[in-house]
Amino acid sequence: MNSLKQIILPAIIALFLCGCSASVSEPAGHLSDYVSTLVGTQSDFTFSTGNTYPAIALPWGMNFWTPMTSQREQDGWAYQYGAHKITGFKQTHQPSPWINDYGAFSIMPFNGTAEGKPSSWFSHKSEEARPYYYRVYLADYDITVEITPTERAAVMRFTFPESASSCIAINPYQDGVVIAARRTAMGYSVQNHGGVPEGFRNHFLIEADAPLMEPFATTRGQVVTLYVASSFISPEQAALNLEEVKGRGFDEVCAAAQARWDEILGRIRVAGGTDDQYRTFYSCLYRSVLFPRKFYEIGADGQPVHYSPYNGQVEPGYLYTDTGFWDTFRALFPLLNLVYPDVNAEIQAGLANIARENDFLPEWASPGHRNCMVGNNSAAVVADAAVQGITSREDLEVLYKALVHASENVHPTVGSSGRTGHEYYNNLGYIPYDVGINENVARTLEYAYDDWCIAQVARLLDRPQEEIERFEKRSQNWRNVFDPESRLMRGRNQDGSFQEPFSPYKWGDAFTEGNAWHYTWSVFHDVPGLVSAMGGEAAFTQMLDSVFRVPPIYDDSYYGYRIHEITEMQVADMGNYAHGNQPAQHMLYLYDWTSEPRKGQHYIRETMNRLYSSAPDGYCGDEDNGQTSAWYVFSALGFYPVCPASGQYAAGSPLFRKADITLPGNQHILIEAPGNGPDCPYVRSIRLNGSALDHPFLDIATLKKGGKLVYEME
Ligand code: CA
């Protein structure tokens, strides 16, 4: 017996200590079935766990569909997890409840004589919410609704009960029009909240195998199939777009949609984690490949063509929209550049088209210019793609001209496109606190980084040296709003004195949706400069530590109420670290510039494990068009793009024991962390293709050649 114990016990202990010898678990079946589209839907105006809706769509698809629970058609919170009633099924283009929708219309089956608008009780127990397939049971009508998408069309399948008065309602919204002629309906939606020129229309076309917008008799179990498509260009183009689904059955379209999702999600295959982690990872990857969405269509000649929300004309070529660069320059676009560069090549071509169609690139597009947020971060979006060789030379020349133009101008009607305060910034080196321009320090910091990005593009295009130097010099303007006394960024008056009184806990005012503790780190391109400005590595580390040690106190006097981002920081129990909003999301990785990257690894793991899940409250603030999801995807892989356009990732703490990224040309990046487990976030060393790295940074160009990255965990 003793001898047997001696053999078995050490074996059991070894199994617990180091599962590395055991086989590594993998997601089973379709990756698309690890996705829950309900993550983030348990949100409202006061508190966001994502502020998402269950988008039924193909990756980057022009049209999404969502079930609706809202009673008002203009409600930005169209679907809320806690609601009891379904009020319709909407074609939506909404990027965020704060921006709201455009071109929306909705469809709702019902029976009986509905008093007012039809609506029905439902349960999440009788709902299936996948990217490629949605099903719900409308209890009050005994109707099952199913939806499956293509890029610009969708198929719906309604299963009716026995009824003498079944009906399919179509709501064209606002001043829209719908005309039904028995089994076909056509019309248009003009719904919008800005961002479109005069004459904007979303033309839709619906064909069904039952009458539309009039009662008809159904037998129990009778199935009615609807084919729906739309176009921003014309009714004729809507008919072309309907070809995506015409003549195909629901199940065939659904299988193709699932295959497309499996292919896109399968570009990153993770293994050696738990099912819960796979669900969170693939739900985040799903959110990372929805926006910006296609706004172009395929013309009769097979070529891309688009309605331009910038000049109201139909123009040739690509166009993507519905993203805020203030959010998405950080990790979402870098993720596209790594895993889906073919898609970002189209997005960049679209940006060049925008530059041809009007004087400014958008900073927030939905579908055209929207006045939202600060900065000129289109420069980062252009530069990161350019540095990685994704943009054509011809387009890059056009884009560069637009970037330079934006650095000296502001859009005549949309203050967040171009640069508000450029005169002060370019002459004085910062936007003063006391000249009536809000969020002046945030603007200064982002313009400085954006100038550094422009300098990278200028270098690629062999622009004159003095031009490159002008932008490089301006990229150091962050120093003008750094207060050596508090070691924080701080408002600065026109006469050079710093803002008084100054509270590092004050949200807004000199900053955007954050405070000095959050914005001080926005020197993406010169972290060593920031380290030395703070007084060296020890002081820098202490300041990073302090973010987590100071209590989550706040001053909301600038807003006059506690904005939801403040609440989301408080409830996270990480001091003043605010992962629920974008300005600080790269901060954890700045420990890589100190001798204590372990601290960053600890917090990165804690953030992944505690602030993300696959539940309906699975985010810790606004998801924001893929940005907060892309943070998780990168972090789970073990690195993060602290400074887009630098060609470098900062290493973190990988979540899985294995990951396999398929790059174009069938190159693979294999990531292994054999000793990994839930309680060991710490990395002892990293080897790339067998060579140990002597610093925690990864060269993207080297990585993209393919190879193996091995994290040795402590
Ligand atoms: Ca946000």
PDB file of C-alpha atoms and ligand atoms in Angstrom, residues 98 326-327 373 513 564-565 568 579-583 585 621-624 627-628, ligand 1:
ATOM      1  CA  TRP A  98     -25.605  58.091 -26.680  1.00  0.00           C
ATOM      2  CA  TRP A 326     -11.616  58.601 -29.370  1.00  0.00           C
ATOM      3  CA  ASP A 327     -12.566  55.118 -28.166  1.00  0.00           C
ATOM      4  CA  MET A 373     -15.782  63.636 -27.705  1.00  0.00           C
ATOM      5  CA  GLU A 513     -15.103  61.874 -18.828  1.00  0.00           C
ATOM      6  CA  HIS A 564     -22.491  56.842 -15.160  1.00  0.00           C
ATOM      7  CA  GLU A 565     -18.731  56.484 -15.746  1.00  0.00           C
ATOM      8  CA  GLU A 568     -18.827  52.455 -12.757  1.00  0.00           C
ATOM      9  CA  HIS A 579     -11.574  50.570 -16.595  1.00  0.00           C
ATOM     10  CA  GLY A 580     -15.171  51.300 -17.549  1.00  0.00           C
ATOM     11  CA  ASN A 581     -14.052  54.206 -19.689  1.00  0.00           C
ATOM     12  CA  GLN A 582     -11.339  54.479 -22.309  1.00  0.00           C
ATOM     13  CA  PRO A 583      -8.764  57.083 -21.142  1.00  0.00           C
ATOM     14  CA  GLN A 585      -7.428  51.445 -20.312  1.00  0.00           C
ATOM     15  CA  GLY A 621     -18.976  50.362 -18.465  1.00  0.00           C
ATOM     16  CA  ASP A 622     -19.809  51.255 -22.060  1.00  0.00           C
ATOM     17  CA  GLU A 623     -18.402  48.633 -24.410  1.00  0.00           C
ATOM     18  CA  ASP A 624     -17.969  51.323 -27.065  1.00  0.00           C
ATOM     19  CA  GLN A 627     -12.772  49.039 -27.842  1.00  0.00           C
ATOM     20  CA  THR A 628     -13.432  47.578 -24.401  1.00  0.00           C
TER      21      THR A 628
HETATM   22 CA    CA B   1     -16.647  55.368 -23.036  1.00  0.00          CA
END
